Coordinates of C-alpha atoms in Angstrom, one line a residue:
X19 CA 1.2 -15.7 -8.5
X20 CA 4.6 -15.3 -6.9
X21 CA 7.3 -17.4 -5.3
X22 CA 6.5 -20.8 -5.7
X23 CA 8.4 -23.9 -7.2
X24 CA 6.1 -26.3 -8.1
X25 CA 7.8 -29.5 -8.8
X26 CA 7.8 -32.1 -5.9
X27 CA 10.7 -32.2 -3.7
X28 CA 13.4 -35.2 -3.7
X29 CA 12.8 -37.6 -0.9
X30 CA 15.6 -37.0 0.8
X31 CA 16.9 -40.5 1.3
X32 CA 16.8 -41.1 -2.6
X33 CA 18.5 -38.0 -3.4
X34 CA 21.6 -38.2 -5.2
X35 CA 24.6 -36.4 -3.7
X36 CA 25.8 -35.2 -7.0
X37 CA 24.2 -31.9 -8.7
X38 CA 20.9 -31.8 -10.7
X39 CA 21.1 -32.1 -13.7
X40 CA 22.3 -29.5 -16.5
X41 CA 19.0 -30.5 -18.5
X42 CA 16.0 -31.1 -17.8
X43 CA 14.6 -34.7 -17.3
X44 CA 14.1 -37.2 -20.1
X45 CA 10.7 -36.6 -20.9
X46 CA 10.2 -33.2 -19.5
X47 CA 9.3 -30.4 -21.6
X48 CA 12.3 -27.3 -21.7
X49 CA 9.4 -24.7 -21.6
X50 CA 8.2 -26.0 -18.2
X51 CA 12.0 -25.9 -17.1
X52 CA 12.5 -22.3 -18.1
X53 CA 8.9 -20.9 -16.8
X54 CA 9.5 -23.0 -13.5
X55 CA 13.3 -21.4 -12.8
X56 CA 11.7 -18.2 -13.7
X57 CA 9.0 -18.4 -12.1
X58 CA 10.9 -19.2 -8.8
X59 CA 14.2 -16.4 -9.1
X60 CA 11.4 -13.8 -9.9
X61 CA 9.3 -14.3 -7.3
X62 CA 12.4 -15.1 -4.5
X63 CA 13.6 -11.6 -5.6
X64 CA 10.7 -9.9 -6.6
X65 CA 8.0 -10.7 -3.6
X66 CA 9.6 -8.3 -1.1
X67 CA 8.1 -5.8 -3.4
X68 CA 5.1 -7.2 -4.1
X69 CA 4.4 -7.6 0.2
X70 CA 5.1 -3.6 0.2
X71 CA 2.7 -2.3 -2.7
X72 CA 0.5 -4.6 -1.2
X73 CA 0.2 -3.6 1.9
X74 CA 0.8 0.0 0.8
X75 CA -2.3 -0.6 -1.3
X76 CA -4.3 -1.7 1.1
X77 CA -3.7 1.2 3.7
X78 CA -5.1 3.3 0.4
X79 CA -8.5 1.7 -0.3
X80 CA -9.7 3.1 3.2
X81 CA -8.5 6.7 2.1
X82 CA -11.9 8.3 2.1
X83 CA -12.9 7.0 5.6
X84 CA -9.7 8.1 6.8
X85 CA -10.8 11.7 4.8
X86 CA -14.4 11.3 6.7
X87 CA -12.6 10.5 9.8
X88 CA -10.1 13.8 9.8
X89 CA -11.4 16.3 7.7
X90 CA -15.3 15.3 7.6
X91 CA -16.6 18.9 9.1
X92 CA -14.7 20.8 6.3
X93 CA -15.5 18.6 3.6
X94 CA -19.4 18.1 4.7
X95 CA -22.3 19.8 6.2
X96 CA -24.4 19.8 9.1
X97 CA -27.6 20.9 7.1
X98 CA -28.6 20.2 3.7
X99 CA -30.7 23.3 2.5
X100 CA -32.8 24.1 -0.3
X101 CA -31.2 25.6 -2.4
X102 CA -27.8 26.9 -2.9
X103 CA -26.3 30.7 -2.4
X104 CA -24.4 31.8 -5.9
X105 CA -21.4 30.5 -6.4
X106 CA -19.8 34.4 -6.6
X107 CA -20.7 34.7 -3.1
X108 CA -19.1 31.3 -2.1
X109 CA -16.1 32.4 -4.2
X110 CA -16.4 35.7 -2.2
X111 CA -16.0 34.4 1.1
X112 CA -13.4 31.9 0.1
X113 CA -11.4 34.7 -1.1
X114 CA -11.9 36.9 2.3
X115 CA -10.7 33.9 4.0
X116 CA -7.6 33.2 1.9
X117 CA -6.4 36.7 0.2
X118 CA -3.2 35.2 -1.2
X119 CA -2.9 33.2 -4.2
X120 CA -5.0 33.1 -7.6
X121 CA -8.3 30.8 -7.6
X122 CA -7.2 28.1 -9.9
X123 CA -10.7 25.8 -10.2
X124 CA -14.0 25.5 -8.2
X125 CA -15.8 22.8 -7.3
X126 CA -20.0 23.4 -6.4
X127 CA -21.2 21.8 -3.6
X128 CA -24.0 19.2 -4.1
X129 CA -25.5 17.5 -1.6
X130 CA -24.1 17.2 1.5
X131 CA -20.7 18.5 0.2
X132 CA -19.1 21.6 0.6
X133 CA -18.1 23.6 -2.4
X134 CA -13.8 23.8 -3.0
X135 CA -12.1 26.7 -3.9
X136 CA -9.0 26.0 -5.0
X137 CA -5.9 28.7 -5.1
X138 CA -2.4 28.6 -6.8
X139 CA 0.2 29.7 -4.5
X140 CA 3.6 29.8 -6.1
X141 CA 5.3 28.9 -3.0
X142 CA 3.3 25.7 -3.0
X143 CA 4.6 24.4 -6.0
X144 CA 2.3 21.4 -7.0
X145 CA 0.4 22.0 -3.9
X146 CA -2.5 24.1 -3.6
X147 CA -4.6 25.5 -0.9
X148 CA -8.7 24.8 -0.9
X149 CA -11.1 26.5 1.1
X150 CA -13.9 24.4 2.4
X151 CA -16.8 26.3 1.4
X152 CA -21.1 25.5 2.9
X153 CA -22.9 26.4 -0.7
X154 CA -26.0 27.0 1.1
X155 CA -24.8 29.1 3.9
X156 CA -21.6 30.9 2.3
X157 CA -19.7 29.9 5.3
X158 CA -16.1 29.3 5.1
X159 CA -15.8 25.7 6.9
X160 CA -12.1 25.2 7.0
X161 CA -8.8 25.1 4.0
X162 CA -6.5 22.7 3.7
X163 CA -3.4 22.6 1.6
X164 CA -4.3 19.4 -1.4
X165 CA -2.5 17.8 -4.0
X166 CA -4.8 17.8 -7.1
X167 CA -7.9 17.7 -5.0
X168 CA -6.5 15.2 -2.7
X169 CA -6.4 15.6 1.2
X170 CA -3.1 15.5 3.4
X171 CA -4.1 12.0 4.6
X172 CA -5.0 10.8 1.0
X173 CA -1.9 12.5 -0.4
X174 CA 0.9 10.6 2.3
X175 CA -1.3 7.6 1.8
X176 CA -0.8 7.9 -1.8
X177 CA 2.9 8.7 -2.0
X178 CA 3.5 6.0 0.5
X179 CA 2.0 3.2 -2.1
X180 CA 3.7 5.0 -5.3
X181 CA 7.3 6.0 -3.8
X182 CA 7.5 5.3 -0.2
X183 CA 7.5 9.1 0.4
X184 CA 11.4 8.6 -1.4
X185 CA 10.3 11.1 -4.8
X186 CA 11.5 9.8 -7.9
X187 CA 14.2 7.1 -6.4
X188 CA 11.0 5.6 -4.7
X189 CA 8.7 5.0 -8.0
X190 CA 11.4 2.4 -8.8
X191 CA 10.2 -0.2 -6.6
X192 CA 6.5 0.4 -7.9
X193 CA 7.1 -0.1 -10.8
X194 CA 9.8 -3.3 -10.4
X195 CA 6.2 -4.9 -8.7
X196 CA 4.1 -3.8 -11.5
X197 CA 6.2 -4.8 -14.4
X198 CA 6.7 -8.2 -12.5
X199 CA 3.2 -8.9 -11.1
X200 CA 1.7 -9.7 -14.6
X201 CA 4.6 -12.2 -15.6
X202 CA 4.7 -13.7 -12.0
X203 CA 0.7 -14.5 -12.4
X204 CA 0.5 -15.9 -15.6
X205 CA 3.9 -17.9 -15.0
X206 CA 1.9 -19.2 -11.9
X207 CA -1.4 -19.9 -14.1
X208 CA 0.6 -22.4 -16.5
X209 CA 2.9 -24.5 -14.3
X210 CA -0.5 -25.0 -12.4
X211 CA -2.3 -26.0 -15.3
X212 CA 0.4 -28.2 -16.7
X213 CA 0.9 -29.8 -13.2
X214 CA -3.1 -30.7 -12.8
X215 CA -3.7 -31.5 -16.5
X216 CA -3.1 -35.2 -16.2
X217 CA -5.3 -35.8 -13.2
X218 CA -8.7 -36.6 -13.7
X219 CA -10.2 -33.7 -11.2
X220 CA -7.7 -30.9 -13.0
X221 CA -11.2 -28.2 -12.7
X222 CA -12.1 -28.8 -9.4
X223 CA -8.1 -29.3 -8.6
X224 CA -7.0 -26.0 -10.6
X225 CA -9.9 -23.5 -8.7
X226 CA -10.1 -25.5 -5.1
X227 CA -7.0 -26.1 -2.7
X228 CA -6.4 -30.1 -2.2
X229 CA -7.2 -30.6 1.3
X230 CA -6.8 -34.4 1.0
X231 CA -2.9 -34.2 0.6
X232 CA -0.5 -34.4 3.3
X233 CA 0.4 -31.5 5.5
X234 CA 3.8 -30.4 4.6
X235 CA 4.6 -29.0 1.2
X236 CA 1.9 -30.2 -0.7
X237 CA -0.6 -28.7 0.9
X238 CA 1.2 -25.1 0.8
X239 CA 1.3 -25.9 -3.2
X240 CA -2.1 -26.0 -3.4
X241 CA -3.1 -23.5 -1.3
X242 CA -0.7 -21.1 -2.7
X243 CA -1.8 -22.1 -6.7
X244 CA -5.3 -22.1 -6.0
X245 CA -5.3 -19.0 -4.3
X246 CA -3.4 -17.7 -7.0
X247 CA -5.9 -18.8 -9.6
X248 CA -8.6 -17.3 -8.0
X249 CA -7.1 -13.9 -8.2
X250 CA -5.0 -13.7 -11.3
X251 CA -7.6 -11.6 -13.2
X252 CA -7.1 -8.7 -10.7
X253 CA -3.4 -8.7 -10.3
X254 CA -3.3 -8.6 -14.3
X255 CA -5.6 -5.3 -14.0
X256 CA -3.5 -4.0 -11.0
X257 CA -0.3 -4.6 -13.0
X258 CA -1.8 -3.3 -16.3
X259 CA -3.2 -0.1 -14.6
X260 CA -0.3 0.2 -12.0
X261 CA 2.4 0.7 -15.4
X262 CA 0.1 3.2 -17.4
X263 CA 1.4 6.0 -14.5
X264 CA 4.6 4.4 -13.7
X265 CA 7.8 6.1 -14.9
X266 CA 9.8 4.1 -17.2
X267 CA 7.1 2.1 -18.6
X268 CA 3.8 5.0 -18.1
X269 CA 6.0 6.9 -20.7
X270 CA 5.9 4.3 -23.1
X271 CA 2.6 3.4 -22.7
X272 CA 2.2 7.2 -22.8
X273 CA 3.7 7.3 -26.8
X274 CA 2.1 4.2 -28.0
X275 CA -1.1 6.8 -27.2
X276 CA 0.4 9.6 -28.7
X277 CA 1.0 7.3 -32.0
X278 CA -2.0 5.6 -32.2
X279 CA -4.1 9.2 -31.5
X280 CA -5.7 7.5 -28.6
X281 CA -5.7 10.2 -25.8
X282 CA -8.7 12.4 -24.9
X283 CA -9.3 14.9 -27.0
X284 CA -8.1 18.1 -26.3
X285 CA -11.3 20.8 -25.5
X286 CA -10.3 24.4 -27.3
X287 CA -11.0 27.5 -25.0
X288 CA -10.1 30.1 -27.8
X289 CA -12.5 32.6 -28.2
X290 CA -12.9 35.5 -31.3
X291 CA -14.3 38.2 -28.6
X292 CA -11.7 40.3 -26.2
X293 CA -10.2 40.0 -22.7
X294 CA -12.6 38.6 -20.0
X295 CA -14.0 41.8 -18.5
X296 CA -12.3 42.6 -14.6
X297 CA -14.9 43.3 -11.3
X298 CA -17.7 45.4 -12.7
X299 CA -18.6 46.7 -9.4
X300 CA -21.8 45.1 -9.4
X301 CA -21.3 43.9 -5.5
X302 CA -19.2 40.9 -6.4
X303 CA -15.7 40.3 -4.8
X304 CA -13.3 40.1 -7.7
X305 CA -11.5 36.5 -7.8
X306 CA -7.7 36.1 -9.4
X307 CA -7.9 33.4 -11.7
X308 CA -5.3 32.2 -14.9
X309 CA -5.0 35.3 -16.2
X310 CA -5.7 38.0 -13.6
X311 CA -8.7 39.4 -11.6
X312 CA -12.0 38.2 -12.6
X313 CA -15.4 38.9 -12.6
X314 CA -16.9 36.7 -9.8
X315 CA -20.7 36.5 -11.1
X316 CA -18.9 35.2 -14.4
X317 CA -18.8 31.9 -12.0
X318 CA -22.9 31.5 -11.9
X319 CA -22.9 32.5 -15.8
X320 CA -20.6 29.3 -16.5
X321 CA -22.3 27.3 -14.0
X322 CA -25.3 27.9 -15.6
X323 CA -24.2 27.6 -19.3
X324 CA -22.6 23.9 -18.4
X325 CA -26.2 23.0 -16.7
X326 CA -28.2 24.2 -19.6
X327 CA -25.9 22.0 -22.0
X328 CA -26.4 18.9 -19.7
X329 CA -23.5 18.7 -17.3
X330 CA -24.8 17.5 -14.0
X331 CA -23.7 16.2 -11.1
X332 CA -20.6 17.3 -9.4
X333 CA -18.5 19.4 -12.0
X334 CA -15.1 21.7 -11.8
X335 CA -15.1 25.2 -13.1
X336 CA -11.3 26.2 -14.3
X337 CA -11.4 30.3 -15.2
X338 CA -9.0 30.3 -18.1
X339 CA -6.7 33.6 -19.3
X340 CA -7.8 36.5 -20.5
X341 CA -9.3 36.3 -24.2
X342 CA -10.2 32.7 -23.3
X343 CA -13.3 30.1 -22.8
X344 CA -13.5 28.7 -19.3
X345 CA -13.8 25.0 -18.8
X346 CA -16.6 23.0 -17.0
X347 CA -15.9 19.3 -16.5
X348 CA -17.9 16.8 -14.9
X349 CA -15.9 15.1 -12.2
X350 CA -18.2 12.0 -11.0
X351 CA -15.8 9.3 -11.0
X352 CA -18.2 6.7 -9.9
X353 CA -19.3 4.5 -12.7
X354 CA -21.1 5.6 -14.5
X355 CA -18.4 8.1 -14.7
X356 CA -19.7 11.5 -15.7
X357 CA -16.5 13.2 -17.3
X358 CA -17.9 15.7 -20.0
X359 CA -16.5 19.0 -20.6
X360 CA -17.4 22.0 -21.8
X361 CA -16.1 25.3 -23.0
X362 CA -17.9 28.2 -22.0
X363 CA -17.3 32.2 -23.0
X364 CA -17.6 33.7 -19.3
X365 CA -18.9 37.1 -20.9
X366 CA -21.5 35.8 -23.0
X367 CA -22.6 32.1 -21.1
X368 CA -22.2 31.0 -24.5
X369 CA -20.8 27.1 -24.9
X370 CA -17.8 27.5 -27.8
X371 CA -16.8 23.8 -27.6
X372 CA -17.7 20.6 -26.1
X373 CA -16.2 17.2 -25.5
X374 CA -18.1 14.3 -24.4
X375 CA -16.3 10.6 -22.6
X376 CA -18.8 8.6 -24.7
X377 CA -16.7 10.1 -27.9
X378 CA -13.2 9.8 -26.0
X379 CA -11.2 6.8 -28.1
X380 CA -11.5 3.0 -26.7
X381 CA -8.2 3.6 -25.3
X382 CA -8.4 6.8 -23.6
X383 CA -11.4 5.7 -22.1
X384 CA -9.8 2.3 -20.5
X385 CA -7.1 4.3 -19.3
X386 CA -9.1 6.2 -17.1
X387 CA -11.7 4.0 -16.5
X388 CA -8.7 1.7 -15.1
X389 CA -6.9 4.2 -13.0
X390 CA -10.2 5.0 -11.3
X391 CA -10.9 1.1 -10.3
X392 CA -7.1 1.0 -9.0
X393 CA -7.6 3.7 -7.0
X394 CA -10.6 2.2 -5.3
X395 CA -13.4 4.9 -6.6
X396 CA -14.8 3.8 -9.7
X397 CA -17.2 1.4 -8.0
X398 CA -17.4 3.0 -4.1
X399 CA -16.8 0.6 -1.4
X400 CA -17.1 -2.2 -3.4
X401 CA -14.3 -1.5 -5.2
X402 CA -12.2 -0.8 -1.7
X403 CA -13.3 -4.2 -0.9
X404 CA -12.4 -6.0 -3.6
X405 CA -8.6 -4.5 -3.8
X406 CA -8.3 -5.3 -0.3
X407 CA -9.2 -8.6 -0.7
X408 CA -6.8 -8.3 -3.9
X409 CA -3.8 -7.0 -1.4
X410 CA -4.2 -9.6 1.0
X411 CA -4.2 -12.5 -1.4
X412 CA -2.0 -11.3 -2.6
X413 CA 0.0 -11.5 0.8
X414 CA -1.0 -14.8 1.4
X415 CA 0.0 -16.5 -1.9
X416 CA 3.5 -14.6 -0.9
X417 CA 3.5 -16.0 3.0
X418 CA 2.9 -19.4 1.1
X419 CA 5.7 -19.4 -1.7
X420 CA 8.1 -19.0 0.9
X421 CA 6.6 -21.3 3.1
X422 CA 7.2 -23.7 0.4
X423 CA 10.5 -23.1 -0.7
X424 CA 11.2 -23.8 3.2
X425 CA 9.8 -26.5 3.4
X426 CA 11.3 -27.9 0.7
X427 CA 14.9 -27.5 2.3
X428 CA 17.4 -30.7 2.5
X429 CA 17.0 -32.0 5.8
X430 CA 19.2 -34.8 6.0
X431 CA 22.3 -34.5 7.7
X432 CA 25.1 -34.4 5.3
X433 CA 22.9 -32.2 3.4
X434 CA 21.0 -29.8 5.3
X435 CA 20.2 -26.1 4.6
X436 CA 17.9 -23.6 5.5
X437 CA 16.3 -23.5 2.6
X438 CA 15.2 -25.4 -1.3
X439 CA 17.6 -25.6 -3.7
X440 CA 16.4 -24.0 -7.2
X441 CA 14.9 -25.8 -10.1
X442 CA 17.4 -27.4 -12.2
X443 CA 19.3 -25.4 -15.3
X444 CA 19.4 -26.3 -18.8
X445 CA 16.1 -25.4 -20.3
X446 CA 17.4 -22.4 -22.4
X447 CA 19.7 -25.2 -24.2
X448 CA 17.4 -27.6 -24.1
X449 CA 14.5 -24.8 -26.6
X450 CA 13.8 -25.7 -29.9
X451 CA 15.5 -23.6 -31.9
X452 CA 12.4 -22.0 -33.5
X453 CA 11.4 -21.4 -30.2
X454 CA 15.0 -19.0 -29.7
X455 CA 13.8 -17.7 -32.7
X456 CA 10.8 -16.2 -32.0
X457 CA 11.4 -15.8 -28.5
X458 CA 14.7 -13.7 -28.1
X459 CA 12.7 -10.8 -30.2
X460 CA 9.8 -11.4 -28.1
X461 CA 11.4 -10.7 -25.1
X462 CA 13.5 -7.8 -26.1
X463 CA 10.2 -6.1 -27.3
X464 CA 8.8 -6.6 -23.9
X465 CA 11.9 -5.5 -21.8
X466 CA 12.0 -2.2 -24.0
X467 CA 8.6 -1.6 -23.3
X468 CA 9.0 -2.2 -19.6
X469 CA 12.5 -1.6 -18.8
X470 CA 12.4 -2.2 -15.1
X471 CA 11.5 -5.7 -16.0
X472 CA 13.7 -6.3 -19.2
X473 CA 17.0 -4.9 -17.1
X474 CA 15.9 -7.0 -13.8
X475 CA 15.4 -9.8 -16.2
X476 CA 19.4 -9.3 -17.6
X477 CA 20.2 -9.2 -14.1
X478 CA 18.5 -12.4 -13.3
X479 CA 20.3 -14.5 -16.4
X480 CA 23.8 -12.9 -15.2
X481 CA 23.4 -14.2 -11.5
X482 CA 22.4 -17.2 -12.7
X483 CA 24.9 -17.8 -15.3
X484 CA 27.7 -16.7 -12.8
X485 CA 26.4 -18.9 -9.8
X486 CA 26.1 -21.7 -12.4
X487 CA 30.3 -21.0 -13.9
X488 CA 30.9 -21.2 -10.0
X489 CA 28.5 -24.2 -9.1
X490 CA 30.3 -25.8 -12.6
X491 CA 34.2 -25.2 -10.8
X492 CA 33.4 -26.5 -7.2
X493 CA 32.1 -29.9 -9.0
X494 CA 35.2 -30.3 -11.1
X495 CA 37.6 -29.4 -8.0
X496 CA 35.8 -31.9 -5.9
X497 CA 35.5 -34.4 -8.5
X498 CA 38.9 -36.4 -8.4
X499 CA 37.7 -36.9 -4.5
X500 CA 34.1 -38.5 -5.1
X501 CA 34.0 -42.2 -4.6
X502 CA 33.1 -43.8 -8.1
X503 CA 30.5 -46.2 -7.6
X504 CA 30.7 -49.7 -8.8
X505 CA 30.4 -50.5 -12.3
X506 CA 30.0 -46.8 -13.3

């Protein structure tokens, strides 16, 4: 959900000239008076962010057309053969084509894609170059210069949704959206529900926009709530997923794994033999890995090792340094996600260790499993289509809360303004005092968790309590000139 205030407006012509109320309504519960003047600051101030991570977002999901679209004849091949030159002789021609830098990880071609050579170059810094690689020709297609795999398209597309190409300033307004989304939707969920509970047709009213009310501000309501409804349990996931990378709160989230043990397990790549051998001479080019020159043909002897032991599909192969196992990981990340990993002795083809995603902890697995989903990969296109349709729900519930909260401006003539006044104050005083109890704690443990949210939140209550000191003062100035009405 997101900017909305759901309580009807006063008709104008009954509306008192004095100020609301400091409490809410006899009758009226203070809970719905807190959510509803939380719910409405919050999204007022916190929309503008949501619109841009939302449309950021949805410029993402079409990332790999865009990566068809520009860089299809280096990541892709004309011809599909039948088999497959060695993966030394693909490394080979990589490395004639690119002599600077250390190859860092390959990638095999299968199917119609191209096999990636990736090289460290120091003055990329956490950039790399890939060479574009046909595995059944050993023709060098193209390079281009990738962030962790990613294209130059994918990479501005995804720097533009996480920072707004600002660095480390720019993950603040991510994160703001993230750490607000959640609280925004739910908020949205129960003032809906507690509004419709009392009518008859609350079901069909809570998941299907009211099409019989008036136009004006009604309507807007329900088209806004509904909407809302209908995609809460995605904008929970995209706000959940969204803070396990973000920076304040991913760190966090990052030591509650780290305490509970809940990250993947690391693979070990020790080994009790020597240094991996250097170039033989056996009429394989020699390929700079982690730890120096290596043996080329070791690449087939992994490749091979990692097959035997089960690993198909598309996999990585990282050399490791001298004296050490390399690493073979499975990197299909459409469900069902193949991410098993291997350790491999590139003298011997012999498998030292292993480490399989079915024996990953619950949470470690979620974690990725999530990231892949927001990202748009985990279930191919129909996972681009369902967080575009996520993005520009989202857009429209947005479009509509401030819709409403126009339309639900003062339009008479002593009292016009351009836009709706804010839900009355008073429902912090007017809480049980369990309910302060439990809830101040609550609150704090949430805002240190998130601290984006937890210092906006501080923010929120200081505006508020300093508009309300100054609302307070203008009354008692203008008091000794208000008529007194008769008998009062």
């Amino acid at each position: 959900m997101s900017v909305t205030e759901l309580s009807d407006p006063p008709r104008p012509e009954s509306a008192p000239s004095a100020a609301p109320p400091a409490r809410p309504a006899r009758g009226g519960s203070p809970f719905g008076a807190l959510l509803l003047r939380l719910h409405f600051y919050a999204g007022v101030l916190v929309a503008p962010f949501l619109v841009v991570a939302a449309l950021t977002g949805l410029a993402y999901t079409v990332a790999p057309q865009v990566d068809t679209a520009l860089y299809g004849d280096r990541l892709t091949v004309t011809q599909v053969g039948e088999r497959p030159v060695p993966v030394a002789d693909q490394v080979g021609a990589a490395r004639n084509a690119h002599p600077e830098g250390s190859v860092s990880a390959v990638q095999p071609g299968t199917g119609d894609r191209t096999t990636r050579v990736v090289f460290t170059v120091p003055e990329l810094a956490d950039r790399q170059h890939t060479v574009y690689v046909d595995p059944y020709t050993g023709r060098v297609q193209g390079q281009l210069t990738t962030w962790f795999g990613s294209t130059p398209a994918t990479t501005w597309l995804d720097d533009l949704h996480r920072n707004l190409h600002l660095g480390a300033v720019g993950r603040h307004y991510s994160e703001l959206a993230a750490s607000w989304l959640w609280v925004l939707a739910l908020g949205g969920v129960v003032l809906w529900w507690r509004r419709r509970r009392s009518s008859r047709a609350t079901a069909r009213h809570l998941l299907v926009p009211d099409l019989t009310a008036a136009r004006g501000v009604r309507r807007t309501r329900s088209w806004h709530a509904t909407t809302g409804i209908w995609l809460t349990v995605g904008l929970l996931f995209l706000s959940a997923t969204g803070l396990t990378w973000s920076r304040y709160a991913g760190a966090n989230f990052g030591a509650g794994l780290d305490a509970l043990d809940a990250r993947a397990p690391q693979l070990s790549t020790a080994l009790a033999a020597g240094p991996v051998p250097t170039d033989t001479g056996g009429g394989h080019h020699g390929a700079a890995g982690a730890g120096g020159v290596v043996e080329s043909a070791a690449f087939d002897r992994v490749l091979t090792a990692a097959r035997t032991a089960g690993l198909d599909g598309p996999v990585e192969i990282a050399p490791g340094a001298p004296g050490s196992a390399w690493t073979v990981t499975q990197v299909d990340n459409t469900w069902p996600v193949a991410k098993d990993r291997v350790a491999v002795d590139p003298t011997t083809g012999t498998v030292t260790a292993r480490s399989d995603f079915a024996d990953w902890p619950v949470l470690a697995q979620l974690s990725g499993l999530g990231i892949q989903a927001h990202m748009g990969v985990l279930l191919g296109p129909v996972n681009q289509i369902l967080l575009a349709a996520l993005a520009l729900g989202l857009r429209c519930v947005i479009v509509w809360g401030y819709r409403m909260w126009w339309q639900r401006r003062p339009t008479r003539a002593d009292r016009r303004a351009r836009t709706g006044t804010a839900p009355p104050r008073g429902g912090v005083r007017g809480l049980p005092w369990w309910a302060v109890l439990v809830g101040v704690p609550v609150v704090a443990a949430v805002g240190w968790a998130l601290p984006l949210l937890g210092s906006s939140l501080v923010a929120f209550l200081v505006v508020d309590a300093a508009l309300g000191v100054v609302a307070r003062r203008r009354r008692r100035d203008t008091a000794p000139d208000s008529p007194v009405p008769a008998g009062g």
